[in-house]
CSV table of C-alpha atoms in Angstrom, one decimal:
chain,number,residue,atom,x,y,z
A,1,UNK,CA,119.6,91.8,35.1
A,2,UNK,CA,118.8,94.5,33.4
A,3,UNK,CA,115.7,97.5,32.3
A,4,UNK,CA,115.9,100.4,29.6
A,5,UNK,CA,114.8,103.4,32.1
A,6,UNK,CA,114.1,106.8,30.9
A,7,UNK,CA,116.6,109.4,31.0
A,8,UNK,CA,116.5,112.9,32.6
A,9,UNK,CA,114.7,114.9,30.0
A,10,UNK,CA,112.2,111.7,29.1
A,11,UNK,CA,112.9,111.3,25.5
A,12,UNK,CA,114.9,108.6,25.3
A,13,UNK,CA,115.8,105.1,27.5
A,14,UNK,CA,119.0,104.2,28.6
A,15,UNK,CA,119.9,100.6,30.0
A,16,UNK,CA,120.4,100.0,33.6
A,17,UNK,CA,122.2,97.0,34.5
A,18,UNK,CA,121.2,96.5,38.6
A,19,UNK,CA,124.0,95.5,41.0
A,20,UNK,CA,121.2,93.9,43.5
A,21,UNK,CA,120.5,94.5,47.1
A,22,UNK,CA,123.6,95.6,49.6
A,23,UNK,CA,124.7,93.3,52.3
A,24,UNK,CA,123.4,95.0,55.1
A,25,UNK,CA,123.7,93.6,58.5
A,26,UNK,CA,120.8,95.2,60.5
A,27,UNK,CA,121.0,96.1,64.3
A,28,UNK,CA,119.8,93.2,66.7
A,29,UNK,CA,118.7,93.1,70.3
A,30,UNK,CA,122.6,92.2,71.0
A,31,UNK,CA,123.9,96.0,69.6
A,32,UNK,CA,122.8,99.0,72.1
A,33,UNK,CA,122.4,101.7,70.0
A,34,UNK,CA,124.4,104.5,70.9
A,35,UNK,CA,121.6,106.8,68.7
A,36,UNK,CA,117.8,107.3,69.1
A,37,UNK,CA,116.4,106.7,65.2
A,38,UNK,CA,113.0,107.2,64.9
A,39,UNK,CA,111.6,106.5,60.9
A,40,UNK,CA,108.3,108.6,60.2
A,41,UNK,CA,106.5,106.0,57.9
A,42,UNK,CA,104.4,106.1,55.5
A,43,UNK,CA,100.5,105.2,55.2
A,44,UNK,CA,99.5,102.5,52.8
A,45,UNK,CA,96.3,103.8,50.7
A,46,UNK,CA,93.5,101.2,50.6
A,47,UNK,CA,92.9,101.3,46.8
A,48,UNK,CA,90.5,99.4,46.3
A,49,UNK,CA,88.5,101.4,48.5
A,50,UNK,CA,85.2,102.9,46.8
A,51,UNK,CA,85.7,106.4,47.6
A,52,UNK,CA,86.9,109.9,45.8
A,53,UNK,CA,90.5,109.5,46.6
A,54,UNK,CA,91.2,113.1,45.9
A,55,UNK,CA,88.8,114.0,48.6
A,56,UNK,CA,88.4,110.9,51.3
A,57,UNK,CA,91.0,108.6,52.5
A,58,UNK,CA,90.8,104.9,53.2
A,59,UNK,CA,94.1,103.0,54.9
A,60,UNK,CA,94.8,99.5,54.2
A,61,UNK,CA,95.9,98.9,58.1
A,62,UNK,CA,97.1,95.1,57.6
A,63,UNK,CA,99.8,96.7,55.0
A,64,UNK,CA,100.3,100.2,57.0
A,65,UNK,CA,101.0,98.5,60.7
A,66,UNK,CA,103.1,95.6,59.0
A,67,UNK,CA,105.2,98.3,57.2
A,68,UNK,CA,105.8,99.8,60.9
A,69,UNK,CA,106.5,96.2,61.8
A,70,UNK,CA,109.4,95.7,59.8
A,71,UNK,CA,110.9,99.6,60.8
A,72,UNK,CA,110.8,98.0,64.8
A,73,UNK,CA,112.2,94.6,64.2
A,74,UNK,CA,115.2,96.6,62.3
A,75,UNK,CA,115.9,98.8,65.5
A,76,UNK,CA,113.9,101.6,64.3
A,77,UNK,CA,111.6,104.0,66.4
A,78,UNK,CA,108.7,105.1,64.2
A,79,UNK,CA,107.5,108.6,64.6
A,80,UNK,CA,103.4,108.3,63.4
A,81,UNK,CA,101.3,110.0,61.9
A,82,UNK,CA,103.8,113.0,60.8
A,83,UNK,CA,104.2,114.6,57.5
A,84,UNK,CA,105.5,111.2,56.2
A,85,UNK,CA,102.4,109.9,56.6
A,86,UNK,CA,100.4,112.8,54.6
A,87,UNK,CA,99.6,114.4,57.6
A,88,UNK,CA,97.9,117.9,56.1
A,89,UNK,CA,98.3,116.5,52.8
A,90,UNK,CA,95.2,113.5,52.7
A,91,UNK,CA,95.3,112.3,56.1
A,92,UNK,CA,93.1,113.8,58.3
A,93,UNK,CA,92.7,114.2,61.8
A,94,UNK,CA,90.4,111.2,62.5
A,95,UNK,CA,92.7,108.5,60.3
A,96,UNK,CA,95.3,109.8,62.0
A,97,UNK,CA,94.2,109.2,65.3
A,98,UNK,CA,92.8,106.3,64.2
A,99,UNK,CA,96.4,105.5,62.9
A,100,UNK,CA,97.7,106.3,66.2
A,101,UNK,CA,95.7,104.1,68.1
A,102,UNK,CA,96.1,100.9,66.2
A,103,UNK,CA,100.0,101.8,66.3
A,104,UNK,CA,99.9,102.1,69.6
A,105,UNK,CA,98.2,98.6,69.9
A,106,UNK,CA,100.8,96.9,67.7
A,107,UNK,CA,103.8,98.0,69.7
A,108,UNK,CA,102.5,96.5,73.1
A,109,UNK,CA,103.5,93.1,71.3
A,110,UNK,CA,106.8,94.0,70.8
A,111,UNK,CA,109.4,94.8,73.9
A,112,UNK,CA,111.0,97.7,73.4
A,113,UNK,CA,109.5,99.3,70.9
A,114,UNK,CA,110.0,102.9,70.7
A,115,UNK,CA,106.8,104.9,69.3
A,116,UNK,CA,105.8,108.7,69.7
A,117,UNK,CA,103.0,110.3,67.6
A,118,UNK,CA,102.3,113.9,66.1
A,119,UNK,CA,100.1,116.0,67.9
A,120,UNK,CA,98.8,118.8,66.0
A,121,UNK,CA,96.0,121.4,65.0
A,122,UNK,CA,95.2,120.3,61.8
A,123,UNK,CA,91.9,119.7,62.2
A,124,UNK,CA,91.7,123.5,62.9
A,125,UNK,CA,91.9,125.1,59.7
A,126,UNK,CA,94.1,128.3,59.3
A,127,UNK,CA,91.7,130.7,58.1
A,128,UNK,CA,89.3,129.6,60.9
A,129,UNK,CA,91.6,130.6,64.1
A,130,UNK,CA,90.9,133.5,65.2
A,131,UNK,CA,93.6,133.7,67.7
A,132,UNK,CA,96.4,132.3,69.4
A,133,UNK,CA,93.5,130.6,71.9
A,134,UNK,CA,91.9,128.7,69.7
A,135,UNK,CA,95.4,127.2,68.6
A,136,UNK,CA,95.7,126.2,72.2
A,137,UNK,CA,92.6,124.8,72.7
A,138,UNK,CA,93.4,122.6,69.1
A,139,UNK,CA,96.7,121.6,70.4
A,140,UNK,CA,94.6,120.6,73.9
A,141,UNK,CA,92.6,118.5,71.9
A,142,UNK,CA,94.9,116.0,70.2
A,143,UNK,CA,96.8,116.3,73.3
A,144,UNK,CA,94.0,114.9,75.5
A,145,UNK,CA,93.4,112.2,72.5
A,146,UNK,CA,96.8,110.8,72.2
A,147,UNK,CA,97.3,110.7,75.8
A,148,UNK,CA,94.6,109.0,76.7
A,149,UNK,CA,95.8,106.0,74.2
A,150,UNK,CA,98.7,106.3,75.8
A,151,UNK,CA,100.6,107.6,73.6
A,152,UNK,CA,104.0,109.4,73.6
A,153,UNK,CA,103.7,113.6,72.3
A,154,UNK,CA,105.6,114.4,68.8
A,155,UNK,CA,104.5,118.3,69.2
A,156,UNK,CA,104.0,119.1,65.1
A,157,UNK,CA,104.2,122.8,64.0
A,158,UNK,CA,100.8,124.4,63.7
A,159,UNK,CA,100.1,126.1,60.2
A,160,UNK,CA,97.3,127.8,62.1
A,161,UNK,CA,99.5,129.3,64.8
A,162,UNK,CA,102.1,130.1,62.0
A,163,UNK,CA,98.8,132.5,60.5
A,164,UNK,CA,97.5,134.0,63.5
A,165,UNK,CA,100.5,134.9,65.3
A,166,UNK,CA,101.8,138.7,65.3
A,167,UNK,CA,105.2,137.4,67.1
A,168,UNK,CA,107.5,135.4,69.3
A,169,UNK,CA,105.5,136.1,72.0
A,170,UNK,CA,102.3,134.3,70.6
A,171,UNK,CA,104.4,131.0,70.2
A,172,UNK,CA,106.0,131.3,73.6
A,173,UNK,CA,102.2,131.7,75.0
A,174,UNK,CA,101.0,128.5,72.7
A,175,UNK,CA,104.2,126.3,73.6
A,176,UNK,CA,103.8,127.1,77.5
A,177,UNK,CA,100.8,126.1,78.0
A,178,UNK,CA,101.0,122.6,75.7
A,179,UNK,CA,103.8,121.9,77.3
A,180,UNK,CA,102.8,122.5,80.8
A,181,UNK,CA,100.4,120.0,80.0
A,182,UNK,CA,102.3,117.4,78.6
A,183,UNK,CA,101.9,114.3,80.8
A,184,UNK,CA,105.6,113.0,79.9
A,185,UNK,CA,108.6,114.8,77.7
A,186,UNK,CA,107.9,115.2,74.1
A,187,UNK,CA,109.5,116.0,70.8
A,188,UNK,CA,109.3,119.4,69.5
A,189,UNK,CA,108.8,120.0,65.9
A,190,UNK,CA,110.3,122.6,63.8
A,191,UNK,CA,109.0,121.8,60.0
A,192,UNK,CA,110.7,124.1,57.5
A,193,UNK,CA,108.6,126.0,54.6
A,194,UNK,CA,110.7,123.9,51.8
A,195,UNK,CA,108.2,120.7,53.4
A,196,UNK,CA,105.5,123.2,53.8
A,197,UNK,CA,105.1,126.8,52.7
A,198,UNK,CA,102.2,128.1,55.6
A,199,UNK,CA,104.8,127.6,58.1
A,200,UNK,CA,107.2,130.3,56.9
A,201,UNK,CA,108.1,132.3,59.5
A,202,UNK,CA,107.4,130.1,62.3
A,203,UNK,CA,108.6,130.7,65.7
A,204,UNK,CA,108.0,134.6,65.0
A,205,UNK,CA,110.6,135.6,61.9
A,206,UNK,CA,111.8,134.6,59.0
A,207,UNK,CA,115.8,135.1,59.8
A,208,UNK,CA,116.4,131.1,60.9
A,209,UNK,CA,118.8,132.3,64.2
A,210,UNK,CA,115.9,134.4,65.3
A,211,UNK,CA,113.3,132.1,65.2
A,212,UNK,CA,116.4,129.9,67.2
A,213,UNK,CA,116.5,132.0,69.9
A,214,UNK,CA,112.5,132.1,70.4
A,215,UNK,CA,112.8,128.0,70.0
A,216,UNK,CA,115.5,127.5,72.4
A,217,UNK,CA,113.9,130.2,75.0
A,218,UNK,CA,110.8,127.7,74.8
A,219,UNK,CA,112.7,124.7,75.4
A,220,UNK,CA,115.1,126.3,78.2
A,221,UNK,CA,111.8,127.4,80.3
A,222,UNK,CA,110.4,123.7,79.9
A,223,UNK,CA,113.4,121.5,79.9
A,224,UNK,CA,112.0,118.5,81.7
A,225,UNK,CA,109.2,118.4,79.6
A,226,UNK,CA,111.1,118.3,76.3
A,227,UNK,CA,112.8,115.3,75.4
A,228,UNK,CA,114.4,116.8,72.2
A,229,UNK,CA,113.7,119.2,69.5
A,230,UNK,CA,113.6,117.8,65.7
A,231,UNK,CA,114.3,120.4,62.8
A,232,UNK,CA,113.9,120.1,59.4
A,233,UNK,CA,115.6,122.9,57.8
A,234,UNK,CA,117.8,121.3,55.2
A,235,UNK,CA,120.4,123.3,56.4
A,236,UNK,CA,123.2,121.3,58.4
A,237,UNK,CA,125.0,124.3,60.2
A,238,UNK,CA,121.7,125.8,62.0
A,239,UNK,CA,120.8,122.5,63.7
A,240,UNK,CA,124.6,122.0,64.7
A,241,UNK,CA,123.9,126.2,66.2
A,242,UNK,CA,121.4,125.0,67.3
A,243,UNK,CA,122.4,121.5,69.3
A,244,UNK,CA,125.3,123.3,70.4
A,245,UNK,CA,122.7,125.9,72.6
A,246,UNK,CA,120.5,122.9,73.8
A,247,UNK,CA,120.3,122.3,77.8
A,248,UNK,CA,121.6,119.0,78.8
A,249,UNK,CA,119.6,116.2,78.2
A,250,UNK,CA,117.6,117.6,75.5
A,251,UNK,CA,118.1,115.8,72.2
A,252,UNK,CA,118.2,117.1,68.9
A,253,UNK,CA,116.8,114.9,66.4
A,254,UNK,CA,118.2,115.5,62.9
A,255,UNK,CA,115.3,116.2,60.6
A,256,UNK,CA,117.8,117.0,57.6
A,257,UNK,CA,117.5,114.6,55.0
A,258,UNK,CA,119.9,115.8,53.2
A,259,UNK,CA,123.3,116.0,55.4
A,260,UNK,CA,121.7,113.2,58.2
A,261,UNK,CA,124.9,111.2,58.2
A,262,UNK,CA,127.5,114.0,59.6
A,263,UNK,CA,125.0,114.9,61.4
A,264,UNK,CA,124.3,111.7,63.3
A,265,UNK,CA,128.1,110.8,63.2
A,266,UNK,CA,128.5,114.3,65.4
A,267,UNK,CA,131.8,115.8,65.6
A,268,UNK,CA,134.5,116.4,68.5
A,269,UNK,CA,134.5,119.7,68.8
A,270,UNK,CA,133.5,120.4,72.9
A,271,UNK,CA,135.2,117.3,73.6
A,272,UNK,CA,137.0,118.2,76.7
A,273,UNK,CA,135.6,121.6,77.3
A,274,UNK,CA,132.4,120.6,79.1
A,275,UNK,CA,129.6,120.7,76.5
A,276,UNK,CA,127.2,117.7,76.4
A,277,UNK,CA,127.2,114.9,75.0
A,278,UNK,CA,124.0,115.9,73.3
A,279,UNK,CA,125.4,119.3,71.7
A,280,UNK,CA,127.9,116.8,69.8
A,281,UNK,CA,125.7,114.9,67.8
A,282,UNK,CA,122.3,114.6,66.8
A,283,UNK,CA,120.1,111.8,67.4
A,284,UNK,CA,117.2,111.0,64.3
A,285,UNK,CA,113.7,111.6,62.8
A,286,UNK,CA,113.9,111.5,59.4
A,287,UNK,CA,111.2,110.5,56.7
A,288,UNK,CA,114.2,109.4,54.1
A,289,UNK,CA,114.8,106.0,57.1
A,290,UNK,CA,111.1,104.5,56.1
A,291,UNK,CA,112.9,104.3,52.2
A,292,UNK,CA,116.6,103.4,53.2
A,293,UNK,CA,115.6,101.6,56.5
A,294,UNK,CA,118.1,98.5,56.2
A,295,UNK,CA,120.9,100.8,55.4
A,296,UNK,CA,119.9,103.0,58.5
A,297,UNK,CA,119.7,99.5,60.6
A,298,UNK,CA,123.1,98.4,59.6
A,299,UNK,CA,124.7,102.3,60.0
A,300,UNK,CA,123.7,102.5,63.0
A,301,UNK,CA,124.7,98.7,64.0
A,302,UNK,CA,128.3,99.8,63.3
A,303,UNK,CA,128.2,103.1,65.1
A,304,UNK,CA,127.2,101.2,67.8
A,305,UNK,CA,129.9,99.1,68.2
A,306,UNK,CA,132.7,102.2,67.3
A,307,UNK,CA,133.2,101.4,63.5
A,308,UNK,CA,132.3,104.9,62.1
A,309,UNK,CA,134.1,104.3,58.7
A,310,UNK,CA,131.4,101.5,58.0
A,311,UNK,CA,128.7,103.7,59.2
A,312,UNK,CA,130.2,106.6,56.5
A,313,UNK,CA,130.3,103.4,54.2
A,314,UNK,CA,127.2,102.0,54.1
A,315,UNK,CA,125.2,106.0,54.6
A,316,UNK,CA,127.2,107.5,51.9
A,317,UNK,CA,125.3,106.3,48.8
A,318,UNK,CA,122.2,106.7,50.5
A,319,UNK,CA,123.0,110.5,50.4
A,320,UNK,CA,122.6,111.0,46.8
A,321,UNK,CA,119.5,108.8,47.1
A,322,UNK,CA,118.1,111.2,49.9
A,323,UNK,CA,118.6,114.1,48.0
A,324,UNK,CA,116.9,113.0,45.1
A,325,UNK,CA,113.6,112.3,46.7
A,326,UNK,CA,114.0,115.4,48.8
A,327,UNK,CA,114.6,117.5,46.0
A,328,UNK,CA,112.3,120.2,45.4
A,329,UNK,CA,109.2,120.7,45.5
A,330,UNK,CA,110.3,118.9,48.8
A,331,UNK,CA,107.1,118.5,50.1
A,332,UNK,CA,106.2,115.9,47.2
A,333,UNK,CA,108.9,113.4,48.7
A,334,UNK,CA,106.1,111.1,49.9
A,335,UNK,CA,106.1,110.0,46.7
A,336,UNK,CA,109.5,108.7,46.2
A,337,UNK,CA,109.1,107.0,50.0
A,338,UNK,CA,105.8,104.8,49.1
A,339,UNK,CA,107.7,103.9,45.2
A,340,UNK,CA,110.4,102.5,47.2
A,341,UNK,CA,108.0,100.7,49.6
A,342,UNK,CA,106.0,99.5,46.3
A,343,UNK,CA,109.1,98.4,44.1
A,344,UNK,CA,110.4,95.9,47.5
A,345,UNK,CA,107.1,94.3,48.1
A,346,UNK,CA,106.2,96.3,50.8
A,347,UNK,CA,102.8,96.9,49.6
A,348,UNK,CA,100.8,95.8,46.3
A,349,UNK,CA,100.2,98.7,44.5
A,350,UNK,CA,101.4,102.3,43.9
A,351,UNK,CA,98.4,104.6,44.9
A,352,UNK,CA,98.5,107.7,47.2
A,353,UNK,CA,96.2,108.7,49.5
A,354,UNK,CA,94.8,111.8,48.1
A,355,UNK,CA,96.0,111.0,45.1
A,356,UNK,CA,99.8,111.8,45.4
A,357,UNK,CA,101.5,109.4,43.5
A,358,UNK,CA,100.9,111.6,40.6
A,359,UNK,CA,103.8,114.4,42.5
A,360,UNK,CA,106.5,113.2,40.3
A,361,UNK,CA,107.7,113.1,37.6
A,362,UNK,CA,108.0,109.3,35.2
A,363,UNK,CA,112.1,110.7,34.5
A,364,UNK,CA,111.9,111.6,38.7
A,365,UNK,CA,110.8,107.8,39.3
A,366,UNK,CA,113.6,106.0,36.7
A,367,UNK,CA,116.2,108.0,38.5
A,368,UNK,CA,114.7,107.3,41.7
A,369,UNK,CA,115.2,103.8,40.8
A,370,UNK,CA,119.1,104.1,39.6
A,371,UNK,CA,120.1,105.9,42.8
A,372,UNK,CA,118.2,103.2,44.9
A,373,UNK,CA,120.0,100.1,42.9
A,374,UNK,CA,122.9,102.2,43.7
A,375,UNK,CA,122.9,102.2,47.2
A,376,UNK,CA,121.8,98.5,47.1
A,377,UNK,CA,118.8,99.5,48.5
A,378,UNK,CA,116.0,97.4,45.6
A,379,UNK,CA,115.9,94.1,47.7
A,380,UNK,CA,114.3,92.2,45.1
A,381,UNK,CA,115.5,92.8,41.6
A,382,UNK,CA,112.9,90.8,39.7
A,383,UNK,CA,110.1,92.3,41.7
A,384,UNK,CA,111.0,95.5,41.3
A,385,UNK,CA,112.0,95.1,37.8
A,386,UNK,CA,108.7,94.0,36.8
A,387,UNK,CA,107.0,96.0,38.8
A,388,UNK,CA,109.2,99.1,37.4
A,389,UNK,CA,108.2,98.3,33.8
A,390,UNK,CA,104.6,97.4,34.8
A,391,UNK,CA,105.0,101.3,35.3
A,392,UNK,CA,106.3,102.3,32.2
A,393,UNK,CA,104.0,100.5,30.3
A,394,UNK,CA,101.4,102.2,32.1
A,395,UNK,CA,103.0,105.6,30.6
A,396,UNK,CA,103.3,104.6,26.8
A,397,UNK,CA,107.0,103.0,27.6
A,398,UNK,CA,108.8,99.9,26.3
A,399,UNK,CA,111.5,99.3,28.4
A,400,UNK,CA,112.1,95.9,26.6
C-alpha cells in the first residue's frame, strides 16, 4: 500500500510505500512492571458541538474516556487533565474537573488502574494575582476539588505563581503549604518554557541547577508527601542531576520526550555504592505514550522481564517519531498526538479544542505520518490511508 505525501518544503509529493503496524506484544496482568508509566492523554473535541470553538470547549466524553480506556488495558497509568489534554490552551478549569471526575468514575471499573490528575491555578489568571497568597488559595481550590472526587494530586506548575513571585522563597512558601495539605503523596510538576513560555524562570531563576536546588529543597522538607517529581526540560543530563539528588523513595518521572528511553532504561552508575534504586532510573509521564502507546506497552513488557535490548528495539524508532512531534514550537505537539489518535480510529474526526489542529504544518503532518509508519505505529493502513488523503484533499492535494 501506498500514498503520494508531501515533502518537506510542500511543493512536491513523494510516494510512501507503508510497512504496516509493528508486532507489538503489549504488557498483561501476568508482567509486573518494573516501571511506573503514566500517558497524559489527550481530550477528544465534540465537533459537532454548536459553539465558537475558538472560545468555548465541548468534549465528546464517550470518545475521550474510551481513549483512556485503551491507555489502562495496555498497562498504562494516565495522568489527566495535564497539558496533553490542552490544559491552559482550551480546556478550562470546569471541563477539566469535569474531566477529572468522569475519569475517576471509569477507573473504579477497572482493578488496578493507576490514575492521578493535575491540580492547578489556571482558573486564576496571571495578571489577576496579586500575590503569592492568592496562588495559594487557587492551588487550595483545585486541591479541595480533586480530593473530594477522590482523586490522586499531579501538582501542575502555576503560570501565575511563575508572574508574581520575586524568588525562591515565594515558591518554597506556595509548595509548603500545598503540600502540607496534600491528603496522600503527589507528583510534582516542573513544566519547561519550551511547552510554555509564562513559566520561564520557575522555581526562582532561570539557570536550570538553580531552580534544582530550590526544587529539591522543596521536596527534601516534604518527602512523604511527594511521591515523585516529573520534569520536562528536554534536557536528559539535568533530570539524571537531578534523580541522582532525590531522597529515597521519591520518583522521578521522565517528562523528556525526547531522550525517554535512556532515561527509563537508567544506567549503573551507583550500583554498589549505596545510591537508590530511584536515582538510577527514571520512572514516566510523558504526553508522546498517548501517540506511541502500544510501543510503550510492549517496551516496557520486555524491561519487565530483563530483555533491555528489545526494550531499546522496539523504543528506538519511536525516538525520531517523538522528536518530530515535539519539535518546536513544542507546545503545539497536541497536534501531532490527536492526528495519530485520528489516523488509528481512535476518534472520528480531526478537530481541536480551541481550534488547535490548525498548529501544524500540512508538510509537519505527511512527515508525521512517515515517522509513525516507520516505527510501525499506523495500526490500520487503509484507515489511515484514507483518512490521510481525505486530508490532503481538504488542502488542494492529490495524493493519487
Amino acid at each position: 500500500m501506498h500514498i503520494d505525501l508531501p515533502t518537506a518544503d510542500g511543493r512536491s509529493l513523494q510516494r510512501h510505500t507503508l510497512r504496516g503496524p509493528g508486532a507489538f506484544t503489549p504488557a498483561t496482568p501476568a508482567i509486573r512492571l518494573n516501571r511506573i508509566a503514566y500517558s497524559a492523554a489527550h481530550v477528544v473535541a465534540d465537533a459537532r458541538a454548536a459553539i465558537d470553538p475558538w472560545l468555548d470547549c465541548a468534549i465528546d466524553w464517550d470518545a475521550t474516556i474510551a481513549y483512556r480506556r485503551r491507555l489502562w488495558s495496555l498497562g498504562l497509568g494516565v495522568a489527566e487533565a495535564m497539558d496533553t489534554a490542552q490544559r491552559g490552551m482550551g480546556l478550562d478549569w470546569p471541563t477539566s474537573l469535569e474531566l477529572i471526575r468522569r475519569s475517576i468514575d471509569a477507573a473504579r471499573d477497572l482493578p488496578g488502574a493507576r490514575l492521578a490528575s493535575g491540580c492547578g491555578t489556571d482558573h486564576l489568571a496571571p495578571e489577576a494575582a496579586r500575590g503569592v497568597d492568592d496562588v495559594i488559595r487557587a492551588y487550595e481550590q483545585q486541591m479541595a476539588a480533586i480530593e473530594a472526587l477522590g482523586g490522586r494530586l499531579i501538582v501542575m506548575a502555576s503560570r501565575a505563581l511563575a508572574r508574581v513571585a520575586t524568588g525562591p522563597a515565594d515558591y518554597e512558601r506556595v509548595y509548603d503549604r500545598v503540600l502540607g495539605q496534600a491528603r496522600q503523596p503527589v507528583i510534582l510538576h516542573w513544566l519547561g518554557d519550551m511547552f510554555d513560555p509564562a513559566l520561564k524562570g520557575y522555581w526562582g531563576s532561570v539557570d536550570v541547577d538553580t531552580a534544582m536546588d530550590t526544587a529539591l529543597g522543596v521536596i527534601a522538607a516534604h518527602a512523604g508527601k511527594v511521591d515523585g517529581i516529573k520534569i520536562s526540560l528536554l534536557n536528559k543530563d539535568a533530570e539524571i542531576r537531578m534523580r541522582r539528588r532525590l531522597p529515597p523513595g521519591v520518583r522521578m518521572y521522565t517528562g523528556d520526550d525526547f531522550n525517554y528511553a535512556e532515561l527509563i532504561a537508567g544506567d549503573a552508575q551507583g550500583e554498589g555504592s549505596g545510591e537508590h534504586a530511584n536515582q538510577r532510573h527514571s520512572d514516566a509521564l510523558l504526553g508522546i505514550f498517548d501517540a506511541i502507546a502500544p510501543a510503550a506497552s510492549a517496551a516496557l513488557a520486555a524491561l519487565a522481564v530483563g530483555d533491555e535490548a528489545r526494550f531499546h528495539a522496539i523504543l528506538a524508532p519511536t525516538v525520531p517519531l517523538s522528536r518530530h512531534i515535539f519539535r518546536a514550537p513544542t507546545r503545539f505537539y497536541k497536534t501531532g498526538v490527536v492526528f495519530m489518535a485520528w489516523l488509528n480510529g481512535h476518534q472520528d474526526h480531526f478537530v481541536m479544542v480551541g481550534g488547535q489542529h490548525s498548529t501544524r504544518s500540512l508538510p509537519h503532518l505527511a512527515e508525521l505520518f512517515r515517522l509513525a509508519d516507520t516505527a510501525g505505529l499506523i495500526e490500520q493502513p487503509e484507515l489511515a490511508v484514507a483518512r490521510m488523503r481525505h486530508l490532503l484533499a481538504l488542502h488542494g492535494v492529490d495524493a493519487g
